[in-house]
Structures are given as C-alpha cells and as structure tokens.
Tab-separated table of C-alpha atoms in Angstrom:
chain	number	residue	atom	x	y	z
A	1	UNK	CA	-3.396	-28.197	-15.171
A	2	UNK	CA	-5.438	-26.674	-18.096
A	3	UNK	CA	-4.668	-23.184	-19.765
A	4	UNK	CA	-7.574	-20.860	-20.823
A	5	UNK	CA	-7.790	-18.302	-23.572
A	6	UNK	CA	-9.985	-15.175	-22.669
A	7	UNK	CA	-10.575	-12.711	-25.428
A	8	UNK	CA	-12.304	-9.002	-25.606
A	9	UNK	CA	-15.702	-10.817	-25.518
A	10	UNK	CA	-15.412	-10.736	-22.189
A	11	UNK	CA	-15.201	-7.021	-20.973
A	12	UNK	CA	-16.969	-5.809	-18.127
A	13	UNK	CA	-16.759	-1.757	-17.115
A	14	UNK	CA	-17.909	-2.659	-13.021
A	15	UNK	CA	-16.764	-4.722	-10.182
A	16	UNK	CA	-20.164	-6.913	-9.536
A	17	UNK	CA	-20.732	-10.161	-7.874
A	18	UNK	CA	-23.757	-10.562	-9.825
A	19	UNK	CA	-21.869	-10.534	-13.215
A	20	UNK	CA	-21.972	-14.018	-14.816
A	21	UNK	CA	-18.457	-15.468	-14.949
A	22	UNK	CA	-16.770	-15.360	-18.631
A	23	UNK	CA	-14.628	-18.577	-17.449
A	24	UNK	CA	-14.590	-21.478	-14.723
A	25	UNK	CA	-11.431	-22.076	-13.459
A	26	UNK	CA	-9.300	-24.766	-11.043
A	27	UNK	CA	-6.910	-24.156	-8.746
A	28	UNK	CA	-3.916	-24.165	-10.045
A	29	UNK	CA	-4.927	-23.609	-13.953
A	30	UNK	CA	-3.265	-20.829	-15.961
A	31	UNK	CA	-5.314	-18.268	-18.628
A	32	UNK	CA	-4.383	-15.794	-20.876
A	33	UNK	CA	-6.500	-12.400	-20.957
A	34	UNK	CA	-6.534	-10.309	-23.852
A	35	UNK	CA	-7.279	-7.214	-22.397
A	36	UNK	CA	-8.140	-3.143	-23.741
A	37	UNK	CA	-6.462	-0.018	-22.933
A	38	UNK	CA	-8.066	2.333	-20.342
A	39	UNK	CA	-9.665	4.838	-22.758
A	40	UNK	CA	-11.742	1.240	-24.139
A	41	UNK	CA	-10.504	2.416	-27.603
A	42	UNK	CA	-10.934	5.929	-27.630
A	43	UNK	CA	-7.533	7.230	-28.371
A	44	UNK	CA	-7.507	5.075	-31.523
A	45	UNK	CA	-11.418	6.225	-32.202
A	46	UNK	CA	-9.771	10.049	-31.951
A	47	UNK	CA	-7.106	8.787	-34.594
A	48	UNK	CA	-9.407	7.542	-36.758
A	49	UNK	CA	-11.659	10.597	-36.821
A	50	UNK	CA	-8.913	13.048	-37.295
A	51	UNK	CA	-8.935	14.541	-34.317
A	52	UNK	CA	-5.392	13.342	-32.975
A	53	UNK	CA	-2.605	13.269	-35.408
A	54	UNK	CA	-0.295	10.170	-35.172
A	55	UNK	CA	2.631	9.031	-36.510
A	56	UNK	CA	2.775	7.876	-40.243
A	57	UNK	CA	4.065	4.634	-38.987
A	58	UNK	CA	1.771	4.063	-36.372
A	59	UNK	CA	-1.118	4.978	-38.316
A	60	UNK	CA	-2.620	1.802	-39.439
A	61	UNK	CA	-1.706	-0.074	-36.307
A	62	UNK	CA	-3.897	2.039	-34.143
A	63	UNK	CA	-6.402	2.260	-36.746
A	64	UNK	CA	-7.071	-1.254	-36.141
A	65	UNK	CA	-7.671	-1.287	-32.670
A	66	UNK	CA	-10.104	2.026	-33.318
A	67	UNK	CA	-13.612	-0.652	-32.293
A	68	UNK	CA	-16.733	0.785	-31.301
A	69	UNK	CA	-17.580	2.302	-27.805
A	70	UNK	CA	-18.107	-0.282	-25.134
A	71	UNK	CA	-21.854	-0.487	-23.674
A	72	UNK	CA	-22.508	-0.218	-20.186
A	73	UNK	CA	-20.939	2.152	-17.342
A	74	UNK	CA	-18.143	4.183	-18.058
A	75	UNK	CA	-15.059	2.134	-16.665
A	76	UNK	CA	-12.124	0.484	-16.987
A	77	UNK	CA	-12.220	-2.367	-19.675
A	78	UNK	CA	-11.996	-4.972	-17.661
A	79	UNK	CA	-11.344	-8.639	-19.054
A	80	UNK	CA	-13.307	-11.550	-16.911
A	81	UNK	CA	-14.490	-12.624	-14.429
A	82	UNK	CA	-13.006	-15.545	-13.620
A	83	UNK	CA	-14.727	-18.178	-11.480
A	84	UNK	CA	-12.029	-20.229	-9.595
A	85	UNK	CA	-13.683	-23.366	-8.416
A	86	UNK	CA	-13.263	-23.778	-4.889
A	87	UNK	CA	-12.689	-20.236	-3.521
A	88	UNK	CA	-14.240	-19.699	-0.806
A	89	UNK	CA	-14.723	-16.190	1.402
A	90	UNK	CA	-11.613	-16.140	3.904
A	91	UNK	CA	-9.441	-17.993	1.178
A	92	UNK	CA	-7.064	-15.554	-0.417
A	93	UNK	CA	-6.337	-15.972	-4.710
A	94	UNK	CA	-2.659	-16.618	-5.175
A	95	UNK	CA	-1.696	-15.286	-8.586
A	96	UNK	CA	1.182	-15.502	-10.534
A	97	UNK	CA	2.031	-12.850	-12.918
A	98	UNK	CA	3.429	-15.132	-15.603
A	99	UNK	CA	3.514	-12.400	-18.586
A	100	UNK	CA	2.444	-9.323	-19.998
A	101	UNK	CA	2.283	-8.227	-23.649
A	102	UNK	CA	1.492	-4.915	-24.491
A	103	UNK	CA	0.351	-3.976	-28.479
A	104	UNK	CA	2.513	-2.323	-30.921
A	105	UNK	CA	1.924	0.657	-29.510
A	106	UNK	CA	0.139	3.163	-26.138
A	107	UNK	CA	-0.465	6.400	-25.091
A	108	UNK	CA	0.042	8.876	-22.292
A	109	UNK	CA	-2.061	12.001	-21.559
A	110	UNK	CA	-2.592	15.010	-19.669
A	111	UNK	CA	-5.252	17.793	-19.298
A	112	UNK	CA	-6.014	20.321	-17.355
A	113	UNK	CA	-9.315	19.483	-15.960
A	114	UNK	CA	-8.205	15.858	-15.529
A	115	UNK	CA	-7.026	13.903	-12.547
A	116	UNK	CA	-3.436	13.928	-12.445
A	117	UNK	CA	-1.503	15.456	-9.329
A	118	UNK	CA	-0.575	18.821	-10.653
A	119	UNK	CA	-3.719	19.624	-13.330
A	120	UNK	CA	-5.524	22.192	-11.345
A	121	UNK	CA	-2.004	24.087	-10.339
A	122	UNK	CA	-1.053	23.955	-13.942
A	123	UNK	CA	-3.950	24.921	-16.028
A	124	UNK	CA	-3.320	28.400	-14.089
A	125	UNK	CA	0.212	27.685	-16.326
A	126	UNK	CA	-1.566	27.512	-19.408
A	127	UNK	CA	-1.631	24.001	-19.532
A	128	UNK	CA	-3.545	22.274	-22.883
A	129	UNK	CA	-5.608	18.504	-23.405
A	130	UNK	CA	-2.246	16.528	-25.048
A	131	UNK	CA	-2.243	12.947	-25.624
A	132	UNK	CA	1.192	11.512	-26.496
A	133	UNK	CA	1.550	7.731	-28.816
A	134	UNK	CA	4.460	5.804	-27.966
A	135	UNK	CA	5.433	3.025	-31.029
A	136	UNK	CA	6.257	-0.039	-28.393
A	137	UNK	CA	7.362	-2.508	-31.148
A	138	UNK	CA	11.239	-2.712	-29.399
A	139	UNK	CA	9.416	-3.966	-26.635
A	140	UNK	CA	12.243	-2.761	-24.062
A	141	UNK	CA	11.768	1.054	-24.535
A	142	UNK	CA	9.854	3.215	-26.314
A	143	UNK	CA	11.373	6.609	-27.499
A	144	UNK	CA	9.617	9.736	-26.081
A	145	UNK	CA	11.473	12.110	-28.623
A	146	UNK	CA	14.964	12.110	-30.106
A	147	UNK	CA	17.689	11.731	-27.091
A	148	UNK	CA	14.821	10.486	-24.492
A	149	UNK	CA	14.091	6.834	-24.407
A	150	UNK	CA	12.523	5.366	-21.481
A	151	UNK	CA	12.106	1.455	-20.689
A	152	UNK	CA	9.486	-0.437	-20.202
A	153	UNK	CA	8.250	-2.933	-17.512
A	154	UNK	CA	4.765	-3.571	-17.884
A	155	UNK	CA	2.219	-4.405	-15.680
A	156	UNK	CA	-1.615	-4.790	-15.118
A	157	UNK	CA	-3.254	-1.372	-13.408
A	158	UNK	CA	-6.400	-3.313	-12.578
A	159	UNK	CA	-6.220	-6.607	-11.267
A	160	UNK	CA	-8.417	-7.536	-8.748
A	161	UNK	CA	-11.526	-9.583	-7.479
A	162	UNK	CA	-15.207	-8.866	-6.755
A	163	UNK	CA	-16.533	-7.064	-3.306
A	164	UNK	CA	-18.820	-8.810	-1.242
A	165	UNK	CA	-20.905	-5.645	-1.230
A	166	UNK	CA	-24.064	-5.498	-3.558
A	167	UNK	CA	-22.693	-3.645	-6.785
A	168	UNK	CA	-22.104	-1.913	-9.365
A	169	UNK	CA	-18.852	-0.223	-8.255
A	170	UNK	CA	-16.855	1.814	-9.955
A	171	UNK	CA	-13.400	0.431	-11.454
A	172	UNK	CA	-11.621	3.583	-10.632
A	173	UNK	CA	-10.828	3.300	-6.748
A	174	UNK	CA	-8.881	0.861	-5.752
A	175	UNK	CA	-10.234	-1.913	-2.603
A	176	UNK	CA	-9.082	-4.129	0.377
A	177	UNK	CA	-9.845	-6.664	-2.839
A	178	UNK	CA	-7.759	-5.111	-5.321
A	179	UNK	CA	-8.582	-2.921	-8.450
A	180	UNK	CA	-7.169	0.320	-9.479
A	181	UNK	CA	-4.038	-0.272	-7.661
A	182	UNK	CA	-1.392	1.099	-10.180
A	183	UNK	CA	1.474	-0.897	-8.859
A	184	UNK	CA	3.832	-0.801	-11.343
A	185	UNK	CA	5.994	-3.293	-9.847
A	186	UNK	CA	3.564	-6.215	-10.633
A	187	UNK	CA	5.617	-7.093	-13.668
A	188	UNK	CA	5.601	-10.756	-15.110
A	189	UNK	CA	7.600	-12.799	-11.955
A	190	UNK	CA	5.642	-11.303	-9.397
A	191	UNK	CA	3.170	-13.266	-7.404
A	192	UNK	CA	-0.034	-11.256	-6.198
A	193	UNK	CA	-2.590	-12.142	-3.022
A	194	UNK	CA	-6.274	-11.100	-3.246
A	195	UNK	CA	-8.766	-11.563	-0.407
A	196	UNK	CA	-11.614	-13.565	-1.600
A	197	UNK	CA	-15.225	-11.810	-0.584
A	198	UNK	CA	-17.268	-13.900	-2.648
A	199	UNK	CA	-17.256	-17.998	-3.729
A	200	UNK	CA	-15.418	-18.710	-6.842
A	201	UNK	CA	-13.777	-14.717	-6.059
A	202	UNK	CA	-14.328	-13.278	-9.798
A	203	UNK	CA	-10.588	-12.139	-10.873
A	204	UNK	CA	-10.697	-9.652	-13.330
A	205	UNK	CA	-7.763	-7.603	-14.704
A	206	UNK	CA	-6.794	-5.086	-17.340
A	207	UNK	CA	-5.704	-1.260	-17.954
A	208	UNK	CA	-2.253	-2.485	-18.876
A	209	UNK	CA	0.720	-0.386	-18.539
A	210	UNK	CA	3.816	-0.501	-20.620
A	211	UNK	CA	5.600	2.129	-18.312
A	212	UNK	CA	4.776	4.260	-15.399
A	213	UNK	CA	6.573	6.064	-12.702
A	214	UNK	CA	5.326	5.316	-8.597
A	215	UNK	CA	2.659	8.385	-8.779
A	216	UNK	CA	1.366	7.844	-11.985
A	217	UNK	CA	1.359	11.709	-11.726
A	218	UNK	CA	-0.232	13.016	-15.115
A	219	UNK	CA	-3.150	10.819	-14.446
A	220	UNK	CA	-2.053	7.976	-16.783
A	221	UNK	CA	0.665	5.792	-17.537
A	222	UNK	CA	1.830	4.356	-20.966
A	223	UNK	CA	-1.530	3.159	-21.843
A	224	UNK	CA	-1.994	0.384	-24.374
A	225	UNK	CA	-3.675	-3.218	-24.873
A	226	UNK	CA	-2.034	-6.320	-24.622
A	227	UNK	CA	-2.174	-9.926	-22.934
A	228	UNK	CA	-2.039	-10.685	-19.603
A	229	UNK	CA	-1.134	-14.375	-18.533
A	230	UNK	CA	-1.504	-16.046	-15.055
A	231	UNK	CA	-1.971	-19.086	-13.393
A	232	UNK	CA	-3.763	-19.064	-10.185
A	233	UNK	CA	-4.039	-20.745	-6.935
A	234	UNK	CA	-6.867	-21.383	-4.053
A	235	UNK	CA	-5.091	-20.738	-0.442
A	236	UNK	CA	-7.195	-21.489	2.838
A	237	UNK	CA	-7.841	-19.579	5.507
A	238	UNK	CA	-5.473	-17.472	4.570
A	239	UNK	CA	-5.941	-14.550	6.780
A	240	UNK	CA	-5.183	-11.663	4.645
A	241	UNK	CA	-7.479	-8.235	4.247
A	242	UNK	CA	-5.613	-6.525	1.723
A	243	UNK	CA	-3.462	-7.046	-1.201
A	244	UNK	CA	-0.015	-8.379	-0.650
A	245	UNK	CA	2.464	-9.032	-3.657
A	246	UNK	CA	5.930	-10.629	-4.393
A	247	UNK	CA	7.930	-8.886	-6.820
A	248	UNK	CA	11.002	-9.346	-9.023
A	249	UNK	CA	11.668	-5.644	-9.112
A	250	UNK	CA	11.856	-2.192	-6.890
A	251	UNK	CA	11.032	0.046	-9.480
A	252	UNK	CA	13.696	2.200	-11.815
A	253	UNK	CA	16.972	0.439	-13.429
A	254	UNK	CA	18.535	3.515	-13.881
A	255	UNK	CA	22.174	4.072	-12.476
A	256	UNK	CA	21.286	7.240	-11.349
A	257	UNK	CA	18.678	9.695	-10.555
A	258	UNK	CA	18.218	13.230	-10.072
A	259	UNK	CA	15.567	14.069	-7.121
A	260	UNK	CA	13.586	16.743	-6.267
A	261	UNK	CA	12.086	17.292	-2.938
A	262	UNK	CA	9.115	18.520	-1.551
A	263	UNK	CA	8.216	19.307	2.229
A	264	UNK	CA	5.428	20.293	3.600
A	265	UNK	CA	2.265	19.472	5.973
A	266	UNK	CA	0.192	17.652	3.807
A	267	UNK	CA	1.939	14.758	1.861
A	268	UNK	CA	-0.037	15.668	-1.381
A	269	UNK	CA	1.080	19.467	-1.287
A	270	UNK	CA	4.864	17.568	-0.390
A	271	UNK	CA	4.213	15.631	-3.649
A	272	UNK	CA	3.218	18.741	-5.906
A	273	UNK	CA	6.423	20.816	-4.562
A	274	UNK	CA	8.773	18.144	-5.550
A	275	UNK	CA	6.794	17.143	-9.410
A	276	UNK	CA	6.703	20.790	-10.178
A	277	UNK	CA	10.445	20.932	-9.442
A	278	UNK	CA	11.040	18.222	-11.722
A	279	UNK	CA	8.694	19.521	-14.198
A	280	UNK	CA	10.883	22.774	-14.018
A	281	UNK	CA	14.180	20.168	-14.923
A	282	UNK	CA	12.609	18.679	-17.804
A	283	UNK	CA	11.408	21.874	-19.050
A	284	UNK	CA	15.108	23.794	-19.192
A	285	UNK	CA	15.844	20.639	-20.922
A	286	UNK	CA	13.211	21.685	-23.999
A	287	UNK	CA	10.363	19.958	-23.037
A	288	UNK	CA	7.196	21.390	-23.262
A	289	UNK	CA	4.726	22.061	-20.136
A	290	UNK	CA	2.662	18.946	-21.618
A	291	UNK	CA	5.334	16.913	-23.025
A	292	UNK	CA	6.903	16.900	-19.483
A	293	UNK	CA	4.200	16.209	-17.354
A	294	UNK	CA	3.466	13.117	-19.545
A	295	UNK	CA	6.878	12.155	-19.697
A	296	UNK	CA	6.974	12.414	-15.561
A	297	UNK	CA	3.854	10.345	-15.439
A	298	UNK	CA	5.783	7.398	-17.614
A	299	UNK	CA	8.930	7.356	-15.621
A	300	UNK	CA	9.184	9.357	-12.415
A	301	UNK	CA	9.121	8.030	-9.027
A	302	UNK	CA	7.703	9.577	-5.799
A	303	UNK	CA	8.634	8.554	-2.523
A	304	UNK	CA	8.128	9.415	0.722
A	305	UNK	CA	11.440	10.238	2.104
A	306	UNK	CA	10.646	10.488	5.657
A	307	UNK	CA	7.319	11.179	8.106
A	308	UNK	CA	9.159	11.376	11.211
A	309	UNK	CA	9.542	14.904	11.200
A	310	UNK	CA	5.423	15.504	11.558
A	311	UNK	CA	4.196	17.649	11.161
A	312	UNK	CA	6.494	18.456	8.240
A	313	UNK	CA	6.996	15.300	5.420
A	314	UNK	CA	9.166	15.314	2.633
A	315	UNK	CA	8.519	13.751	-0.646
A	316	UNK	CA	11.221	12.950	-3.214
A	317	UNK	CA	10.466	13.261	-7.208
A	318	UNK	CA	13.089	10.590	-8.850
A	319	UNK	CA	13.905	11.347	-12.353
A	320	UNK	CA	15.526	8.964	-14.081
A	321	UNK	CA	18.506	10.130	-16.268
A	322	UNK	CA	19.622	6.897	-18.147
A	323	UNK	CA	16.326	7.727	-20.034
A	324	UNK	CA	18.957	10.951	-21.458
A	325	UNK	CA	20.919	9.238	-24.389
A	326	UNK	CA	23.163	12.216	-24.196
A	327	UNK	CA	24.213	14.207	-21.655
C-alpha cells in the first residue's frame, strides 16, 4: 500500500462534489494531511498585528503560522479532497484514525455574540471577546494557569466526505456524510465509517482539536494546526446512512468528577442550567467569567442523564477535577 503526503496547498473552505480532487487514492493506502486551525490563521494574524497579546514564549511560534487570509467562502480550512479509487455511492469509507499531531501551540475562545451554549445568557453578565493560547509542546497537557492543567486527546472536528447534493455547502453543520461533527472521541485508534454519496467519495478533514469537553460549550475547543494521518478502506454495499465510529476511548481520564445538573423541558435550557452551575464552581475557584467558560469548553462533559422522565430531562455538566493540581 502507498502513503501520501497532503500539505496546506490543498485547502478548500466548502463541501463540493465539483471540487477537483487534491489526491487519488486506493483502497487501502494511508496519507498524511497537514491541516489549519479553524480561525484559517487568524488568531496568529491578531498576534502579529498587536491586537492579542501572547506569551513571550509563544511569540515567535505563532508568528510563524500568522499566513495570509484564505480565498474563497468563509469556512473551515479544510485539507483535501481525497479521491479513493473505487468508491462507489452505497459503499461506506472505512477510516482509520492512525494519528494526530497538533502544533506547538492552540487557542480557545469565547464572545458574547458568538455561538457557544451560554453567550447570549452571559453577555447580560457582562461577558467580553477573550481568546485564550495554550503552549502544547508537552504534548499530554497543556496548562490553563498555575494549579490547572488539563490533558489532551486530540482529534479531527471535521472529517467527512462530499454530499451528493449540488454545492457549495457550508462546513459548519454537520451531515448524514460527516463534517462538523466535534466528536472528541475520534482520537488516533479509532476507526470512522462515512457513507459514500458520490464516486471516489472526496474525504476531507481538518479543524483539529487538542482538547475539548462533549458540548464544546464556549463555541470552540483547543484550536490549533497539526497533522492528521489515516489509511483508508473501500467497503461494499455497506448499508450505512450516517456516521458510525470505533473508539479507543469514552471521553475524560479523570478519577473523579464533580457534576452539575440541569432539568428542564427543553434539553438545551437542561444544558445551560447545569454549564452555568459549573461556571459558578470554577468561578469561586478564581476564575474569571471568560477564563471559565473557555476552560469548560476544553474539558467539560455534558450528558444526558436521563429522558425518561418527559417531559422533564436532566443534563449533567462533568467537571473534571484531576485537571486541579491542588486541592
């Protein structure tokens, strides 16, 4: 089996069956993707131009990866597509996750007008535009602040193949063919099923995560660039209409967790009780409105704890508190 070698030359912003493939592909080959983080080099453009402070340290390591604006719709930077030779519609793409490399260093933001769970409820709290760096060089954590450390598992955000519907579509929603999917537990090990739509289904992937809790509840994760390797496979007939995965992982490694709940109606309004709780935790801790809400959207988990109560469900806010290196 070959292995391919994709780099940012081949960045798309849409999902499009009419884009020309970057790379043909066998079943059964394996490619690297070097792929952009979601703001297409904006945070590091901010750096640059003095509007965002960062770390001395971290300076000149996002200063590099400050390139011009992508052309095109606004989107996710999107690395591809791959052709794979001998898909077919009603095959499914079999892809292994075989690793992901995030750079030296990511981001996670927050703003009041944005699209995160709580943003509309908490601008009405005063809350401000903040965009935290992370330094990702241990490559096992990253340290929020002094005390907080939180670990990282990363994963692809968007990984996914082309729609059989005419396009341009937007990268942000995700599909019955994959996309904007956000599951965090597609970490390298995992093995990932995508409905083909179109011959030669056009895989493309990127918006890499270093961290992020189930919720992705500030509206993004630990954002950052990296590499993305995986080998991938042509399966007949398979039968499948929406994205099925195999996974190493459930989630969190802490040893324990303290939960918040929320219960109401409407699962969203459920969700917002419990964050806010939380939010309130990490607060009386010393945390800042924003520094919290970011830090919730890197490492805290929401689950639905139980529908059969309808028309009341409750949803759980995990916070994990091995990322507390005291107390």
């Amino acid at each position: 089996m070959t292995r391919y070698h994709l780099t940012l030359d081949a960045l798309h912003t849409v999902w499009d069956h009419a884009l020309p493939p970057a790379l043909t592909v066998a079943s059964g080959d394996t490619v690297t993707l070097d792929t952009l983080d979601a703001s297409g080099g904006g945070v590091a453009r901010r750096v640059a131009s003095g509007e965002l402070s960062a770390p001395d340290d971290l300076r000149a390591l996002i200063l590099a990866d400050a390139r011009d604006p992508l052309s095109g719709p606004r989107g996710h930077p999107l690395t591809g597509p791959l052709f794979v030779d001998g898909a077919q519609p009603g095959d499914a793409l079999r892809i292994e996750i075989l690793d992901v490399r995030t750079a030296a260093w990511g981001w996670t933001g927050c703003r009041p007008d944005g699209i995160g769970l709580l943003d509309a409820a908490l601008a009405a709290e005063g809350l401000r535009p903040h965009t935290h760096l992370w330094d990702l060089r241990a490559g096992t954590h990253a340290d929020f602040r002094p005390g907080i450390r939180v670990p990282l598992a990363p994963f692809p955000g968007v990984i996914g193949v082309a729609p059989a519907a005419p396009g341009p579509h937007p990268t942000a929603p995700p599909r019955h063919v994959g996309g904007n999917m956000d599951v965090r537990q597609l970490v390298a090990g995992s093995t990932l099923w995508l409905p083909v739509e179109v011959p030669g289904a056009l895989l493309s992937a990127g918006d890499l995560h270093a961290a992020q809790g189930d919720g992705e509840v500030s509206g993004t994760g630990i954002e950052t660039s990296g590499q993305l390797t995986l080998r991938v496979h042509v399966e007949r007939d398979a039968g499948i209409t929406t994205p099925e995965f195999t996974t190493p992982t459930g989630g969190g490694q802490s040893r324990q967790w303290h939960a918040t709940t929320g219960h109401h109606p409407d699962l969203m309004d459920a969700a917002r009780i419990a964050l806010r709780a939380t939010l309130r935790r990490l607060q009386a801790r010393g945390l800042s409105l924003e520094d919290a809400y970011v830090l919730a959207s890197a490492c805290v988990d929401l689950k639905i704890s139980q529908i059969v109560d309808a028309p009341h469900y409750t949803v759980s806010a995990f916070l994990p508190l091995d990322i507390f290196l005291e107390g």
